[in-house]
XYZ file of C-alpha atoms in Angstrom:
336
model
C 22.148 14.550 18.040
C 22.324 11.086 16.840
C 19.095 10.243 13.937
C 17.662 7.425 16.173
C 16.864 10.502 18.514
C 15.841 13.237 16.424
C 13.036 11.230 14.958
C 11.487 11.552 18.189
C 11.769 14.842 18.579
C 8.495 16.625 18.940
C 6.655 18.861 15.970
C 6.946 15.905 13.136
C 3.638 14.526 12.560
C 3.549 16.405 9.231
C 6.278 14.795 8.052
C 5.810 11.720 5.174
C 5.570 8.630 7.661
C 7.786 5.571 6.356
C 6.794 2.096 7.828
C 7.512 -1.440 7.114
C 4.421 -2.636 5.965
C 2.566 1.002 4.861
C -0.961 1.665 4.468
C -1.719 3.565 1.106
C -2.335 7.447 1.872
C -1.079 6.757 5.575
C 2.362 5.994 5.249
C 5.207 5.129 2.917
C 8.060 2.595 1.712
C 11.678 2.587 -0.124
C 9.504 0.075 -2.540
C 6.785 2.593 -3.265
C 6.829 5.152 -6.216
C 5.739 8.756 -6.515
C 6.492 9.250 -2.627
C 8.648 11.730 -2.561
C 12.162 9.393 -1.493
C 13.514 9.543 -4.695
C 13.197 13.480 -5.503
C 14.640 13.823 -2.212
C 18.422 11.895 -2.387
C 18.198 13.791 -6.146
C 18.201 17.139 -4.805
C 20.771 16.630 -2.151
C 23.145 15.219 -5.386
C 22.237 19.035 -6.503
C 22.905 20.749 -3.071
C 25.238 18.792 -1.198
C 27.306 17.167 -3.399
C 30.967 18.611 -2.483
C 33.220 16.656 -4.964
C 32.827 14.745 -8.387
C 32.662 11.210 -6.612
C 32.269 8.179 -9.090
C 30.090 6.339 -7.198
C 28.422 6.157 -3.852
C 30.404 3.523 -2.560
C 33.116 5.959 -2.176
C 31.726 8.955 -0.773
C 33.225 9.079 2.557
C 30.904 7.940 5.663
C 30.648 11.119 7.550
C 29.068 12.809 4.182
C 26.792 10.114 3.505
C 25.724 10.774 6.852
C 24.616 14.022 6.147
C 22.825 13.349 3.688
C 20.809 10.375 5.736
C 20.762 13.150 8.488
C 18.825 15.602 5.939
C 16.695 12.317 4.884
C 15.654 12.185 8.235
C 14.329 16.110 8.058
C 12.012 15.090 5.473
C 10.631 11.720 6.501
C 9.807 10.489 10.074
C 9.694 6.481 11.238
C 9.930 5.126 14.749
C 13.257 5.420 16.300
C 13.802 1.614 16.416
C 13.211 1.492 12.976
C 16.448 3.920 12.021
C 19.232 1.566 11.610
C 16.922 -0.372 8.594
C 15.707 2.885 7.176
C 19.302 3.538 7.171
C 19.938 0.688 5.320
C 16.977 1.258 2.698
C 18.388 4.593 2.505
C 21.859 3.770 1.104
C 20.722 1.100 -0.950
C 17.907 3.557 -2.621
C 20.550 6.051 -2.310
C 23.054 4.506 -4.077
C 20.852 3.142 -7.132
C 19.858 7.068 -7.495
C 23.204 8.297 -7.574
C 24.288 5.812 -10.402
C 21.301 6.845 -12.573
C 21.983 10.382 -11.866
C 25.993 9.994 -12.631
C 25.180 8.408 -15.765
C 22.493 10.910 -16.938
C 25.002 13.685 -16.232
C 27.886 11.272 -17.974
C 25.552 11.493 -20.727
C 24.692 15.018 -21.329
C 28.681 15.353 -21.354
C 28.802 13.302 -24.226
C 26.714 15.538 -25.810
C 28.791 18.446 -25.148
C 26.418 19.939 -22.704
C 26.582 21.510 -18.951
C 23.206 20.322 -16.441
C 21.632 23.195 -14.786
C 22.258 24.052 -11.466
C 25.295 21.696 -10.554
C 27.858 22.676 -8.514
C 31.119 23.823 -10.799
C 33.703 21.769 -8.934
C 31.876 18.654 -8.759
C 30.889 19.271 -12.524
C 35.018 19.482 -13.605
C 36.351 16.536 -11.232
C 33.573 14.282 -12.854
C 34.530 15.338 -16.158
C 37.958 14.952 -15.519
C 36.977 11.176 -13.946
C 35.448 9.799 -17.097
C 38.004 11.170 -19.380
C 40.995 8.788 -17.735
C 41.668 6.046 -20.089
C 41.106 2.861 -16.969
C 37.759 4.703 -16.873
C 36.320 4.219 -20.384
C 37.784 0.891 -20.671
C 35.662 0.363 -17.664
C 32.891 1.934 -18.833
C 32.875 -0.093 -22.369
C 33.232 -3.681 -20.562
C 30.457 -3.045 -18.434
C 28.069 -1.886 -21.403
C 29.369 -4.935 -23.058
C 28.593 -7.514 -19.891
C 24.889 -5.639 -19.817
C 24.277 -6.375 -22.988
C 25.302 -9.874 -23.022
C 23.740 -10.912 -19.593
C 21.274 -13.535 -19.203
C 22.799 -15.890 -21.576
C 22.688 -13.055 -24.425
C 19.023 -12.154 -23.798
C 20.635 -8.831 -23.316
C 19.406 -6.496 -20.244
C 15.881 -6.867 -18.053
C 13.415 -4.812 -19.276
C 10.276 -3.717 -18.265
C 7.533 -0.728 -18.653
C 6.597 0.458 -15.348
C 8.403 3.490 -16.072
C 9.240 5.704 -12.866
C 6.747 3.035 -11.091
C 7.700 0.548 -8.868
C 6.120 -3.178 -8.838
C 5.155 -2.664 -5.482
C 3.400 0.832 -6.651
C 1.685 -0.818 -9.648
C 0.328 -3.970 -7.478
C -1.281 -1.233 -5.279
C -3.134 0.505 -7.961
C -4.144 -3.155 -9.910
C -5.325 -4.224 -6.242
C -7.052 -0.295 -5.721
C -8.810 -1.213 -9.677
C -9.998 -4.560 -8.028
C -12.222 -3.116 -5.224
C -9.076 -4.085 -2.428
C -9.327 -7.570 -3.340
C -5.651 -9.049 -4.369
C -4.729 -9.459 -7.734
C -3.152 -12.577 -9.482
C 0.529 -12.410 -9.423
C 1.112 -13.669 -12.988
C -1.618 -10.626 -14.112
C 0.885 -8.163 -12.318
C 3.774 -9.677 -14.285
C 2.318 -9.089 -17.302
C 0.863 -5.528 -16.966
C 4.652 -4.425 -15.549
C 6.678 -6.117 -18.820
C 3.997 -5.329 -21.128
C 4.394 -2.613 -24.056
C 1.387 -0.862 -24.062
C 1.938 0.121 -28.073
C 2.844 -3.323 -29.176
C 1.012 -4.959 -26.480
C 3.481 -8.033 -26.300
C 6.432 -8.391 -23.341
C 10.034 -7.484 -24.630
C 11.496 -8.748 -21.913
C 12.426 -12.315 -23.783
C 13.532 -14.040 -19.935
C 10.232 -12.780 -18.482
C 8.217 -13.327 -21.978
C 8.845 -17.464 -21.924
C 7.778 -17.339 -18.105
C 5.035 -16.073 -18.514
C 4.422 -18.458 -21.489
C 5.740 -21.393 -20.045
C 2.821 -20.421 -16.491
C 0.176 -19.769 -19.524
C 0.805 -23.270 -21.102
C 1.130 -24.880 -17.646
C -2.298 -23.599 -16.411
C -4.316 -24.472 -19.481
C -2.491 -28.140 -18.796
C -3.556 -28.142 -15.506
C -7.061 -27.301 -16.250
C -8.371 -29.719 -18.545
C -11.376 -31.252 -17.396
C -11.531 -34.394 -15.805
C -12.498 -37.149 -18.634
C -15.613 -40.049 -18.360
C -13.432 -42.465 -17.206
C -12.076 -39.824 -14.188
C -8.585 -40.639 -15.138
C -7.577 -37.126 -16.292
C -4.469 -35.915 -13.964
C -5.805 -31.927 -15.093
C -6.664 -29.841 -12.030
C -9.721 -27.700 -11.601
C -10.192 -24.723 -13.850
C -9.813 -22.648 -10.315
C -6.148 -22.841 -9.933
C -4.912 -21.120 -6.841
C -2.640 -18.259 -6.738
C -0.489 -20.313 -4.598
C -0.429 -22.689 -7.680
C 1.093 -20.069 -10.103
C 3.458 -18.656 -7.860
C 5.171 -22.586 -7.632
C 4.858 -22.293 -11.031
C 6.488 -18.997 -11.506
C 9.736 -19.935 -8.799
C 12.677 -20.313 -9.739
C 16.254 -21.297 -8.006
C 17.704 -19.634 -4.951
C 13.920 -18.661 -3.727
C 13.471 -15.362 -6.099
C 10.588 -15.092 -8.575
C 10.806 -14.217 -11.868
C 9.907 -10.223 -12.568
C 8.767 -9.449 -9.021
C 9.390 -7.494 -5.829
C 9.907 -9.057 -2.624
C 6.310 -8.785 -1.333
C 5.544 -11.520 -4.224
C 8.368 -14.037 -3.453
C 7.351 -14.311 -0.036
C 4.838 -17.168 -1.567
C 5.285 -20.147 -0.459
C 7.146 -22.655 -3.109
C 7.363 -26.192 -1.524
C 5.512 -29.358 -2.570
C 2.483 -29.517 -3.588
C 1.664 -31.047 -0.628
C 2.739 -28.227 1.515
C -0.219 -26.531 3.595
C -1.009 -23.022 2.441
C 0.456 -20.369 4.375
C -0.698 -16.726 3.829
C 1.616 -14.535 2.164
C 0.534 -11.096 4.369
C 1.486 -13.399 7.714
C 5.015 -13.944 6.172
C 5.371 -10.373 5.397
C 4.483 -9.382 8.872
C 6.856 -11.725 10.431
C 9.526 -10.726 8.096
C 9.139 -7.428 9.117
C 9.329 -7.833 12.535
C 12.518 -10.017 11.731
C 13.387 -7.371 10.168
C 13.015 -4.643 13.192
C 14.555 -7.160 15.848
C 17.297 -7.599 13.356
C 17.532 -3.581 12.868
C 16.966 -3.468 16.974
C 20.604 -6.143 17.706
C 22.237 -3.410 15.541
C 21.487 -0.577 17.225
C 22.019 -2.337 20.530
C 25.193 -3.378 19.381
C 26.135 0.088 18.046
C 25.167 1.411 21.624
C 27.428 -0.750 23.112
C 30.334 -0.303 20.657
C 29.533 3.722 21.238
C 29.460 3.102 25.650
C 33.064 0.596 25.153
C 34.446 3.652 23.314
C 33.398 5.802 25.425
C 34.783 3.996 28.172
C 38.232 3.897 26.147
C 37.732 7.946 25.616
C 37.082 8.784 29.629
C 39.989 6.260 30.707
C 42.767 8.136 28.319
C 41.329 11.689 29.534
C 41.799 10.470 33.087
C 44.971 8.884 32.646
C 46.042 12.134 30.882
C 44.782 13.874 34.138
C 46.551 11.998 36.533
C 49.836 12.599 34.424
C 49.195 16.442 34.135
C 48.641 16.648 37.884
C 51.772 14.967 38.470
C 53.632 16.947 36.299
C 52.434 20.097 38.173
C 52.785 18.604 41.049
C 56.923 18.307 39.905
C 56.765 21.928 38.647
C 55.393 23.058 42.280
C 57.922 21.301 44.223
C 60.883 22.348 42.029
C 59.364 26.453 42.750
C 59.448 25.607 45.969
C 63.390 24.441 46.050
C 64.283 27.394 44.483
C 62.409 29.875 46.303
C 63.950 28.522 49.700
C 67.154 28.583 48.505
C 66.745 32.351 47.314
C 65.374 33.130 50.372
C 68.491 31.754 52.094
């Protein structure tokens, strides 16, 4: 039975609900933390893991179907939605795999067995990262990390297991269900909470660079009125122009945050939970045209499948046909 049809299968209600734009203690995302996704995909790595593979990316398709199949016995969604929970899937799937890989890389290196893997995956992985291309591999990529962003080394922050979308939830939960200030959630997610300052040195002159900006732009006006300083109120919508940065992305946050709009300041204000909501539902028509598509490319094959059984039909049934008329010849001339 195909996923897009077991999720409407009766007796599911229980089930963790996943939805596009979730409601907090009703239903779930791939962007939200402590919801269960993530301990999920790490105990299939445990019990259906059937050989040492590298990375996701090369797990064959029919397994990784299996293991969206088994997703799909732990979390419900609407039907339509299955072809971009598929696609959440793989991508959350894939990120978990490569943290688990290199957590079990690492308690190799010390020497050391994890608990409860399977004994076949546990030699072909061992016998992966001990090939020469592989550790030459493995030491330029720890040497591109660490010399990314122009040598500011890797991105850092101190959510912990807690995603940004998680933490703006609770700071918005803390704030009687009123939204918080973007730039406030940037600096509780990069902030150390023993040193108190931002380690993150990309995100740390960001922030500074917003901080410096918005005391500019709210000087007050002078006697003579000339001062070009904004009031002291600055919009949000300010801050997030402020915080934007090429190709559309802003600096430290999720998606729901870079949906602010970034234009001119003379561009009306548009809310950001409108633009969510209709890039959701771009989202589910896009998700829809693929599973339309994938119907049709399932019906044309289909079509393909019935025509060669047919064809091989009409073949066999002459061939008998051949085999009956040649029994015949010979029993008349036996009988003569």
């Amino acid at each position: 039975m195909p996923v897009h049809l077991l999720v409407q299968q009766p007796g599911r209600e229980h089930l963790p609900f996943l939805q596009l734009n979730p409601r907090r203690g009703h239903s779930t995302w791939f962007t939200k933390s402590k919801n269960g996704i993530s301990r999920s995909i790490n105990q299939m790595m445990y019990s259906m893991l059937r050989f040492g593979y590298p990375k996701w990316s090369v797990i064959p398709s029919d397994e990784r179907e299996l293991w969206f199949r088994q997703f799909a016995q732990e979390f419900n969604w609407h039907s339509d939605l299955t072809e971009t929970v598929r696609k959440k899937f793989n991508e959350k799937a894939m990120d978990s795999y490569t943290k688990q890989i290199n957590a079990w890389k690492t308690v190799w290196q010390k020497n050391k067995k994890p608990r409860f893997i399977n004994g076949g995956v546990w030699e072909q992985l061992i016998a992966h990262w001990e090939r020469e291309d592989t550790a030459e591999t493995s030491s330029r990529n720890s040497r591109n990390r660490k010399s990314d962003r122009g040598g500011k080394g890797m991105y850092v922050h101190n959510l912990g297991a807690c995603s940004m979308s998680t933490k703006e939830d609770e700071l918005i939960e803390a704030n009687d269900g009123n939204p918080v200030d973007r730039l406030q959630l940037i600096k509780v997610a990069h902030t150390n909470k023993t040193t108190g300052q931002i380690q993150d040195p990309v995100i740390r002159g960001v922030v500074d660079l917003v901080e410096a900006e918005i005391v500019s732009q709210s000087q007050p006006l002078s006697d003579d009125g000339d001062s070009t300083g904004a009031s002291t109120n600055l919009s949000l919508l300010q801050k997030m122009r402020w915080l934007k940065r090429k190709g559309g992305r802003l600096v430290g946050l999720a998606r729901r945050a870079s949906l602010y709009p970034a234009s001119s300041s003379q561009a009306p204000y548009a809310d950001p939970m409108i633009l969510e909501e209709l890039h959701d539902k771009d989202e589910r028509i896009g998700a829809l045209e693929e599973q339309n598509t994938t119907i049709l490319s399932e019906n044309a094959t289909i079509r393909s499948e019935n025509a060669t059984i047919l064809a091989e039909l009409a073949s066999q049934k002459k061939f008998n046909t051949e085999i009956m008329q040649k029994l015949d010849r010979l029993m008349s001339s036996s009988s003569s």
